[in-house]
PDB file of C-alpha atoms in Angstrom:
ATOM      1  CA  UNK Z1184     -15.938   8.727   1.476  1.00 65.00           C
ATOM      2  CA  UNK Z1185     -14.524   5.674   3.510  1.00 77.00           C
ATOM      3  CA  UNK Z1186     -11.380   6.015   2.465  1.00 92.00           C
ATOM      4  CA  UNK Z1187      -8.983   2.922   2.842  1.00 95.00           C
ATOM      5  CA  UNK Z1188     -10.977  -0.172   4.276  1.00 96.00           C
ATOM      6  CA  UNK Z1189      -9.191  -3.015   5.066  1.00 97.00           C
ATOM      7  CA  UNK Z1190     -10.381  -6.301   6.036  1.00 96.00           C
ATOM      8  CA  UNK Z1191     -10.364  -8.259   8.173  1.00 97.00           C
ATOM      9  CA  UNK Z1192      -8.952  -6.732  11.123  1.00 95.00           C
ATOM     10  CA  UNK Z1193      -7.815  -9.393  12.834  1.00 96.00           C
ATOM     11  CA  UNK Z1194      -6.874 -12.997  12.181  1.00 96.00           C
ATOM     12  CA  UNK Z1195      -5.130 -16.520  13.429  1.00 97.00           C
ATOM     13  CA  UNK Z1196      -3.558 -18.393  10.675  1.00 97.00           C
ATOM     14  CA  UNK Z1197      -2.138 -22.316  11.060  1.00 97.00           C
ATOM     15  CA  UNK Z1198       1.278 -22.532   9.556  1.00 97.00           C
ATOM     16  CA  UNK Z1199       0.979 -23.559   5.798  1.00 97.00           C
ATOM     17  CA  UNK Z1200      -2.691 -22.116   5.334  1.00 97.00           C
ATOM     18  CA  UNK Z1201      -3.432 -19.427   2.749  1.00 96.00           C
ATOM     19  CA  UNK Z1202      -5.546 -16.053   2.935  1.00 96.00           C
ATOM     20  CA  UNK Z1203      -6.318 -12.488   0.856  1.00 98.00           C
ATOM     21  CA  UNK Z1204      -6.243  -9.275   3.156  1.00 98.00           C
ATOM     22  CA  UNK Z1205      -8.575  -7.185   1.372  1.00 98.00           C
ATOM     23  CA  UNK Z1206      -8.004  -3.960   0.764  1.00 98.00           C
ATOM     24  CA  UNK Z1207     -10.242  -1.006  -1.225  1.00 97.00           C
ATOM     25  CA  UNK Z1208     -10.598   2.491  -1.798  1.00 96.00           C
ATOM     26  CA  UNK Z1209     -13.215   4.748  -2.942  1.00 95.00           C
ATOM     27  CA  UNK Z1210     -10.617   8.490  -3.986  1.00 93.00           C
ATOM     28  CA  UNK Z1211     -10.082   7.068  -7.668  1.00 92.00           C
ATOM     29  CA  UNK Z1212      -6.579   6.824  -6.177  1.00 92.00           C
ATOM     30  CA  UNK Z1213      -3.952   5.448  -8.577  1.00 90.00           C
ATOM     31  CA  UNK Z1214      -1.089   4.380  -6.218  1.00 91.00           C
ATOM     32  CA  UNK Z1215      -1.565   1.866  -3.390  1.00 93.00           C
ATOM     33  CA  UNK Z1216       0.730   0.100  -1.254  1.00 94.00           C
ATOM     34  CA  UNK Z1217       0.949  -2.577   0.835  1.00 96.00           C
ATOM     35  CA  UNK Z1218       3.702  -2.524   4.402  1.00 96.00           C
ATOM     36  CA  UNK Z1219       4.278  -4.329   7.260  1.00 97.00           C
ATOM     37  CA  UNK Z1220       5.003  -3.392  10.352  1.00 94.00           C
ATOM     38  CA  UNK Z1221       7.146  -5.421  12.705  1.00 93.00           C
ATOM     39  CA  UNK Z1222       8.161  -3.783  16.506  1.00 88.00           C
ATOM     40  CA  UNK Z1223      11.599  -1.331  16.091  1.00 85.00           C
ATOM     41  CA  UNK Z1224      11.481  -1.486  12.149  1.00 88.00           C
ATOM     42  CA  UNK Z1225       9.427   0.822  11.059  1.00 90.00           C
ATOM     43  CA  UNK Z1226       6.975  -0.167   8.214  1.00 93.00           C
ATOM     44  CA  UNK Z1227       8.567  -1.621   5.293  1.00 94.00           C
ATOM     45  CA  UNK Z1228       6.872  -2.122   1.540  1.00 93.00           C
ATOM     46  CA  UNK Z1229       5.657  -5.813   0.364  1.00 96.00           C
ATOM     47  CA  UNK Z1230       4.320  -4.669  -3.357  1.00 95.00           C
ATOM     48  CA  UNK Z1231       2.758  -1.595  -4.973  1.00 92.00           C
ATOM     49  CA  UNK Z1232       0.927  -0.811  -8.017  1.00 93.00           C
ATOM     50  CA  UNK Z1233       0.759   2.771  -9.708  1.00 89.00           C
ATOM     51  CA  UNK Z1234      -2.594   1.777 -11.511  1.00 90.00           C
ATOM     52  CA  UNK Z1235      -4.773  -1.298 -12.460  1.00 93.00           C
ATOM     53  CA  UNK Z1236      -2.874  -4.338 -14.056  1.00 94.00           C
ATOM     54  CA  UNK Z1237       0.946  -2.934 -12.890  1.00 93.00           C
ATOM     55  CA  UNK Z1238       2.412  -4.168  -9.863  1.00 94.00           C
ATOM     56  CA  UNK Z1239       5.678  -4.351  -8.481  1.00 92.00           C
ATOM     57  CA  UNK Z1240       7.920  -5.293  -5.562  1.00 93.00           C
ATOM     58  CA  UNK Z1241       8.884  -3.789  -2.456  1.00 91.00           C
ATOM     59  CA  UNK Z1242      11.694  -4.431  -0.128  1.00 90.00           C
ATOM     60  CA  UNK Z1243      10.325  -7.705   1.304  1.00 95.00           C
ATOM     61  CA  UNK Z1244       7.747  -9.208  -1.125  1.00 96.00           C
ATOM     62  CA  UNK Z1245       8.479 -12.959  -0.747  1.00 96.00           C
ATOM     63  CA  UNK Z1246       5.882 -15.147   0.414  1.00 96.00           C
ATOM     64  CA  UNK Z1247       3.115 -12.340  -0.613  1.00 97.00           C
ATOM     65  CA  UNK Z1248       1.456 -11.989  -3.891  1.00 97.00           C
ATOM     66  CA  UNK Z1249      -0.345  -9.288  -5.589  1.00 97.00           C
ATOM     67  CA  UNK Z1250      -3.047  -8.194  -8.363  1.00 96.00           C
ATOM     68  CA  UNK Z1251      -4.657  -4.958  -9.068  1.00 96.00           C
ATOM     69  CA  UNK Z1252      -7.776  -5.683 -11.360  1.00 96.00           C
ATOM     70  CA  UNK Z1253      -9.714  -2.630 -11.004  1.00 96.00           C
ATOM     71  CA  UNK Z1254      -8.448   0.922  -9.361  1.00 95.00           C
ATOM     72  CA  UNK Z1255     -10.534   0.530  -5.934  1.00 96.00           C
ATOM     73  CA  UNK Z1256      -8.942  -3.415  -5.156  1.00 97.00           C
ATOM     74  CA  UNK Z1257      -5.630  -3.857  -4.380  1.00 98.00           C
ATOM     75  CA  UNK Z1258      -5.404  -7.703  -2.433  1.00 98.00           C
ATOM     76  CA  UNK Z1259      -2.103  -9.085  -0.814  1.00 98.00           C
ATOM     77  CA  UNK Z1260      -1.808 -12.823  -0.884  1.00 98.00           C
ATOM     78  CA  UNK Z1261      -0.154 -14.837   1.511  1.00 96.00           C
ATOM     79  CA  UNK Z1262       0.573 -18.525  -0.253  1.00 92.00           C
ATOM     80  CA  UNK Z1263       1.621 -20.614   2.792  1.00 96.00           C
ATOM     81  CA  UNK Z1264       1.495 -18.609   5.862  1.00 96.00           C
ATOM     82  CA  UNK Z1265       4.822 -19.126   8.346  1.00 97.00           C
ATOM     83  CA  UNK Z1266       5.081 -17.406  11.637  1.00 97.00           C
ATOM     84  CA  UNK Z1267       7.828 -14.663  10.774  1.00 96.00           C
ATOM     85  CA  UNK Z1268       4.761 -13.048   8.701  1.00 97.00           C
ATOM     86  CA  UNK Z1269       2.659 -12.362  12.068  1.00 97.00           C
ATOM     87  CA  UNK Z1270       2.872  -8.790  11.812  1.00 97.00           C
ATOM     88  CA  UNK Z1271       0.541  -5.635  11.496  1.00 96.00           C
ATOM     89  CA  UNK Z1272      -0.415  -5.093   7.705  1.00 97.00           C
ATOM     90  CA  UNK Z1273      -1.469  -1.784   6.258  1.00 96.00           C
ATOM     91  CA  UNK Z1274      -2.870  -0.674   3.228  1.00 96.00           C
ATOM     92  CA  UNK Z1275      -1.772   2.698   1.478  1.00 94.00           C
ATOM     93  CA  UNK Z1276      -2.990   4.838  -1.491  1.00 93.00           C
ATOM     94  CA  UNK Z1277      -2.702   8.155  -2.594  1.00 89.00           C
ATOM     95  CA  UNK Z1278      -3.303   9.743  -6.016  1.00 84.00           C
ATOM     96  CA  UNK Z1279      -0.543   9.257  -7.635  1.00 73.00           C
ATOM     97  CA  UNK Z1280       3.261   7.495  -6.915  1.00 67.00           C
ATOM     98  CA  UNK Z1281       4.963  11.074  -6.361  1.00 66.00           C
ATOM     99  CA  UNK Z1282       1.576  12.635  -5.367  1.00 67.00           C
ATOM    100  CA  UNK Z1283       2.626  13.798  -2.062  1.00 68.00           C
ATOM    101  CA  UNK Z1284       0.811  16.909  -1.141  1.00 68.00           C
ATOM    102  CA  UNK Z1285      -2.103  15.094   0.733  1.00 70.00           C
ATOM    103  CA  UNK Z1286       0.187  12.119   1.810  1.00 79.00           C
ATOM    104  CA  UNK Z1287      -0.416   8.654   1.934  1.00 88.00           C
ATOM    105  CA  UNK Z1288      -4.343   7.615   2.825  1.00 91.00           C
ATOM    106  CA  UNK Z1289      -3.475   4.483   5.300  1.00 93.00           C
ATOM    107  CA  UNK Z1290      -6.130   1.749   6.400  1.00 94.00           C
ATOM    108  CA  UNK Z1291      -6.234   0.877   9.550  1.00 93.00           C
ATOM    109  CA  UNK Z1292      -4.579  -2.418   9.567  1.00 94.00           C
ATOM    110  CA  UNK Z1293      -5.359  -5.697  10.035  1.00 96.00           C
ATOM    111  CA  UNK Z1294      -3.295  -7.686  12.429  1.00 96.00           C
ATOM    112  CA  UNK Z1295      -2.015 -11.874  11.703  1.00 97.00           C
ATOM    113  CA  UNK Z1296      -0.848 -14.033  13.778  1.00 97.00           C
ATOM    114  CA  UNK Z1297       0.411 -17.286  12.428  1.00 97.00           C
ATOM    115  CA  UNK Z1298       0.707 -20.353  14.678  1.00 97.00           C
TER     116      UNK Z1298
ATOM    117  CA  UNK U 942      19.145   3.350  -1.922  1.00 69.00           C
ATOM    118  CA  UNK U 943      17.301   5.481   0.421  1.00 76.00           C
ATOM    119  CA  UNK U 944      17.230   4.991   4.532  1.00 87.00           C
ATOM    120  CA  UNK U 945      15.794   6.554   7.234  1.00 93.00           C
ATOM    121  CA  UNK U 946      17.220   6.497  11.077  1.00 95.00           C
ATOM    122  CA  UNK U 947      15.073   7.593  13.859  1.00 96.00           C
ATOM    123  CA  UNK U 948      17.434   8.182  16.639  1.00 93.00           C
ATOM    124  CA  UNK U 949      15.527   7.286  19.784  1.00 95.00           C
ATOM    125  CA  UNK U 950      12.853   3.778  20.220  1.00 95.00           C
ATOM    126  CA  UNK U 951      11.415   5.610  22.981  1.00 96.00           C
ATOM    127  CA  UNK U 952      10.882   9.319  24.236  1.00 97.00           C
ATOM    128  CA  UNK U 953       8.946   9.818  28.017  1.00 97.00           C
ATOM    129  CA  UNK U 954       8.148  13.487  28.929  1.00 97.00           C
ATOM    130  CA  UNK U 955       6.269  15.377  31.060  1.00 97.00           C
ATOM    131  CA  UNK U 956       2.841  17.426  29.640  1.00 97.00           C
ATOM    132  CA  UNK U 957       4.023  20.988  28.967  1.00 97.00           C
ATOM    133  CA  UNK U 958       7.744  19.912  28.798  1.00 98.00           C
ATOM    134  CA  UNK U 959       9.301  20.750  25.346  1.00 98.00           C
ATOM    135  CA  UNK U 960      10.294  17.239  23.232  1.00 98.00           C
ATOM    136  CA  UNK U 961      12.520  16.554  20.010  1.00 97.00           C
ATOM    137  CA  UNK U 962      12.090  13.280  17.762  1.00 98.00           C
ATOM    138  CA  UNK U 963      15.304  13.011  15.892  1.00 97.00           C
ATOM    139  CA  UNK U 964      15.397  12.066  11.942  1.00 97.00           C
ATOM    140  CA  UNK U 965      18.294  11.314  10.254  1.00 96.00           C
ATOM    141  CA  UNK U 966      18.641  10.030   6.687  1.00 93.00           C
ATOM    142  CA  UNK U 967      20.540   8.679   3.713  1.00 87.00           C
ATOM    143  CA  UNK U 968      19.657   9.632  -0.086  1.00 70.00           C
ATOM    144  CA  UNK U 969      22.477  10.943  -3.033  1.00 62.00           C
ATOM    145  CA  UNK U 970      19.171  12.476  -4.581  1.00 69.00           C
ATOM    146  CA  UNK U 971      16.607  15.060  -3.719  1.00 74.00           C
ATOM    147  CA  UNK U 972      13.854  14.140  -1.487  1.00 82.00           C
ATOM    148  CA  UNK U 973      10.213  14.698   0.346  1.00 87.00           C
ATOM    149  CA  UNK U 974      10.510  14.103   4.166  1.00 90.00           C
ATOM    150  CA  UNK U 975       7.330  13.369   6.269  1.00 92.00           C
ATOM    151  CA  UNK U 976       6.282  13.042   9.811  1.00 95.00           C
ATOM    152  CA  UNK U 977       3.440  10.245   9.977  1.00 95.00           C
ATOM    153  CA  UNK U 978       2.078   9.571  13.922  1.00 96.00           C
ATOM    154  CA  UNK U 979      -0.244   7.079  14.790  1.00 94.00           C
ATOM    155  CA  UNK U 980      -2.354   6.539  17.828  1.00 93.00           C
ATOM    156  CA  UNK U 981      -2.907   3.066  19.313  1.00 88.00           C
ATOM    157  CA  UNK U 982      -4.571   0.786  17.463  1.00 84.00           C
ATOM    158  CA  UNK U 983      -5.048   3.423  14.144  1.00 87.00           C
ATOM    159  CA  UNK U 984      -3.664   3.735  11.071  1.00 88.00           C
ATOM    160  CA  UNK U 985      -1.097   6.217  10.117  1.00 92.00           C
ATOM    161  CA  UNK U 986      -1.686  10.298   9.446  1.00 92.00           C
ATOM    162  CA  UNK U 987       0.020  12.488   7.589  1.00 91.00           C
ATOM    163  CA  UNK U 988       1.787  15.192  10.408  1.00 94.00           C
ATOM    164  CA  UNK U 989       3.655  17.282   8.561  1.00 92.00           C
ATOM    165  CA  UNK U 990       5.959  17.258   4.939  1.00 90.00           C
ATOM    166  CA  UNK U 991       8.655  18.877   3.437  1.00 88.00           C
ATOM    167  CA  UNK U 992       8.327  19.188  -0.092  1.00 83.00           C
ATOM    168  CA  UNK U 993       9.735  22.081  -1.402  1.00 80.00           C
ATOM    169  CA  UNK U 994      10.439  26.042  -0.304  1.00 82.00           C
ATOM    170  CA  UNK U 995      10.656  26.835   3.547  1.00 84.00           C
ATOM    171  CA  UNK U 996      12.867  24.595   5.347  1.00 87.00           C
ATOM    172  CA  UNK U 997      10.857  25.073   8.559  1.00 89.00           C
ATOM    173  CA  UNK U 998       7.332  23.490   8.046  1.00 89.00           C
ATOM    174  CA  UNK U 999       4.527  23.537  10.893  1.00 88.00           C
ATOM    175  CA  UNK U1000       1.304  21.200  11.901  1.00 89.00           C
ATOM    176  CA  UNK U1001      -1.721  22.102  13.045  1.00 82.00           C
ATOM    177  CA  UNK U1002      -1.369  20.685  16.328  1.00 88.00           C
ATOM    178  CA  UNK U1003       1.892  22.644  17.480  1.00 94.00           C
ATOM    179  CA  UNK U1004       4.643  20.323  15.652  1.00 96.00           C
ATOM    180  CA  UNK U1005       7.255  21.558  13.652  1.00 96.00           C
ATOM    181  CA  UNK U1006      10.029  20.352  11.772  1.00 96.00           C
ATOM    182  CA  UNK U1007      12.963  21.494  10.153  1.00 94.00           C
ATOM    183  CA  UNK U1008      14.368  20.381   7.089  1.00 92.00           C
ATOM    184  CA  UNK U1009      18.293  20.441   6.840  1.00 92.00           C
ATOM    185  CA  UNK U1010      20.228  19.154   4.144  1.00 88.00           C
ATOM    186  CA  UNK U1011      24.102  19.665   5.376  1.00 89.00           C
ATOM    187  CA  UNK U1012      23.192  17.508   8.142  1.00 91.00           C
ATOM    188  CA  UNK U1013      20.821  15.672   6.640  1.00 92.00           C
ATOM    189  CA  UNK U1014      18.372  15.824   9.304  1.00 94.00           C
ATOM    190  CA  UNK U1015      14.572  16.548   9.708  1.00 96.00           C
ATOM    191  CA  UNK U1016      13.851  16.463  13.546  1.00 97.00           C
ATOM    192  CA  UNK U1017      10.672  16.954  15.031  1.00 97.00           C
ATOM    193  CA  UNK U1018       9.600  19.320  17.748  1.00 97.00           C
ATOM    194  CA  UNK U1019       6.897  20.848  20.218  1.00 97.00           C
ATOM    195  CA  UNK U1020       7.677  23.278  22.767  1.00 97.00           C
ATOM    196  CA  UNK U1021       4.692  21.533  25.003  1.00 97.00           C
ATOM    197  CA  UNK U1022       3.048  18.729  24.746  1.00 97.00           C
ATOM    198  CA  UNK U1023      -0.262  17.380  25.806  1.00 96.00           C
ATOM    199  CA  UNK U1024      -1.166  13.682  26.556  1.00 96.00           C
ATOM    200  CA  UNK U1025      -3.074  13.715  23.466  1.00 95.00           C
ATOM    201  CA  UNK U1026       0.026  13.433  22.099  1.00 96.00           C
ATOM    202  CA  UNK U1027       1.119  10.280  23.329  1.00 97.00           C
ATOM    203  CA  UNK U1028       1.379   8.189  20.356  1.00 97.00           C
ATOM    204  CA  UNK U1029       4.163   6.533  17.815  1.00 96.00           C
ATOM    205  CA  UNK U1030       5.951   9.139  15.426  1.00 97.00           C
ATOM    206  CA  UNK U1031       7.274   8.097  12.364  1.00 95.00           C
ATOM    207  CA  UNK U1032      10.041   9.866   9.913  1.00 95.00           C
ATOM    208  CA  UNK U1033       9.616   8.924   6.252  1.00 92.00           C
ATOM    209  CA  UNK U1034      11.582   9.892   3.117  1.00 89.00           C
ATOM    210  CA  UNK U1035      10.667   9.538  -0.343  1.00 84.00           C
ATOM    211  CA  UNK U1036      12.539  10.659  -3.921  1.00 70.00           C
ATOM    212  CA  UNK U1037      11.450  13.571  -5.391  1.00 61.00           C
ATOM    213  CA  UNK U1038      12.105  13.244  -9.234  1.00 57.00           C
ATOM    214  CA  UNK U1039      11.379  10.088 -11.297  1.00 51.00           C
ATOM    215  CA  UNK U1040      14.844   8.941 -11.722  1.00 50.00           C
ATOM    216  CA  UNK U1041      14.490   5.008 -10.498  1.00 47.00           C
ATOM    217  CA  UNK U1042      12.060   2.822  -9.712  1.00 46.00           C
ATOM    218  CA  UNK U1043      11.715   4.106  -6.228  1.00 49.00           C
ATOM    219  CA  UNK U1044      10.249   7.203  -7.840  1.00 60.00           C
ATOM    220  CA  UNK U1045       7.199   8.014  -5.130  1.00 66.00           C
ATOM    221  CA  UNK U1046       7.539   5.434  -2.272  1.00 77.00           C
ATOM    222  CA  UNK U1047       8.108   5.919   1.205  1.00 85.00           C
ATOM    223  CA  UNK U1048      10.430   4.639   2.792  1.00 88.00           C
ATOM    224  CA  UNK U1049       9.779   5.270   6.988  1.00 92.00           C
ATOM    225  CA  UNK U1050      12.566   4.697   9.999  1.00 94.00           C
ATOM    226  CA  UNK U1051      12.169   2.703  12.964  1.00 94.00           C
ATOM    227  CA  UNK U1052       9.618   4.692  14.469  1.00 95.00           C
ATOM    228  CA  UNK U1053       9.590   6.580  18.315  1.00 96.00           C
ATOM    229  CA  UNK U1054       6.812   6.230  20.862  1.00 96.00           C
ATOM    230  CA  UNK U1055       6.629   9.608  22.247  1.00 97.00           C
ATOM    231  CA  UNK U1056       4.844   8.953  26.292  1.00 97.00           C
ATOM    232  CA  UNK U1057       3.883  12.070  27.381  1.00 97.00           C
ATOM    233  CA  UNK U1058       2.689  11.375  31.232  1.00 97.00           C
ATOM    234  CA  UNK U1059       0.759  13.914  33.601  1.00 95.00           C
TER     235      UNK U1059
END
């Protein structure tokens, strides 16, 4: 199993441009998440979905969209990239929303910079 | 709504000195706590969870971390550590029952760079 892949790993954005961060996932997993992380604030949730066709928002969703077509796919979206979304992004799943017993399966990361 | 406070940005120690990662947080309901770490330029791991039963919960590696609810607290701790365990630690909470629609996710604290130097 691969597990989470996300990619790509890194990446320069102009301000204003758009992109999809890519993420999949091969453990039939029903819950995955998307954070950022930002230096001193931890990792806080853009959007989630607990299976195909549901999503929902996290604590800091604008700019950032979301679709979950099939269970492995879970893309985030960035419309019209600024420079307060250079950040670390990670991709999450696990089996289900509660499911806690294995924890979270995290990717690891792919890293924007916006100029 | 849920928080998490990790009390310290920063924690240098010695290899085979003892070291504590405070975790503090904020929830009116029951909850899961979690220790992710993760090693430069990684993803996060799963350290060790509270879920239920023993309030005292143990890694493989050596951590371990006690659940407390009066104080609301869920510190982490290793009576020596290595330089393989120089990394970033993070404290996470999450609800435990499906009341709300924050039913399952994690919310994680600031995070604390444990430096463990020779």
């Amino acid at each position: 199993n691969a597990g989470v892949t996300q990619t790509p790993k890194f990446q320069v954005l102009k301000t204003g441009q758009s992109m999809t961060l890519q993420c999949a996932q091969d453990m039939n997993h029903e819950y995955m998440s998307w954070y950022r992380q930002d230096p001193g604030m931890g990792l806080r949730l853009i959007h989630y979905s607990v299976g195909a066709g549901i999503t929902d928002q996290g604590e800091v969703p604008n700019g950032y969209n979301v679709s979950r077509s099939t269970t492995e796919d879970f893309p985030l979206r960035l419309l019209s990239a600024a420079p307060s979304q250079t950040s670390v992004y990670f991709c999450a799943s696990s089996y289900s929303p509660g499911h806690h017993y294995y924890g979270y399966t995290f990717g690891s990361g792919t890293r924007l910079t916006v100029v | 709504a849920q928080s998490v406070t990790q009390l310290d940005s920063q924690v240098p120690v010695f290899e085979e000195a003892p070291v504590e990662l405070r975790c503090n947080y904020s929830s009116s309901v029951s909850v899961y706590l979690f220790w992710y770490v993760q090693y430069p330029n990684q993803g996060l791991q799963l350290l060790l969870k509270y879920l239920s039963g023993s309030t005292l919960v143990e890694s493989i590696n050596g951590f371990e971390a006690e659940f407390n609810k009066s104080q609301t607290s869920f510190h982490l701790r290793k009576p020596s550590v290595h330089i393989s365990d120089t990394a970033e630690y993070f404290c996470a909470v999450s609800h435990s029952n499906a009341g709300g629609t924050s039913y399952g996710k994690l919310t994680f604290g600031q995070g604390t760079i444990l430096t463990v130097h020779p």
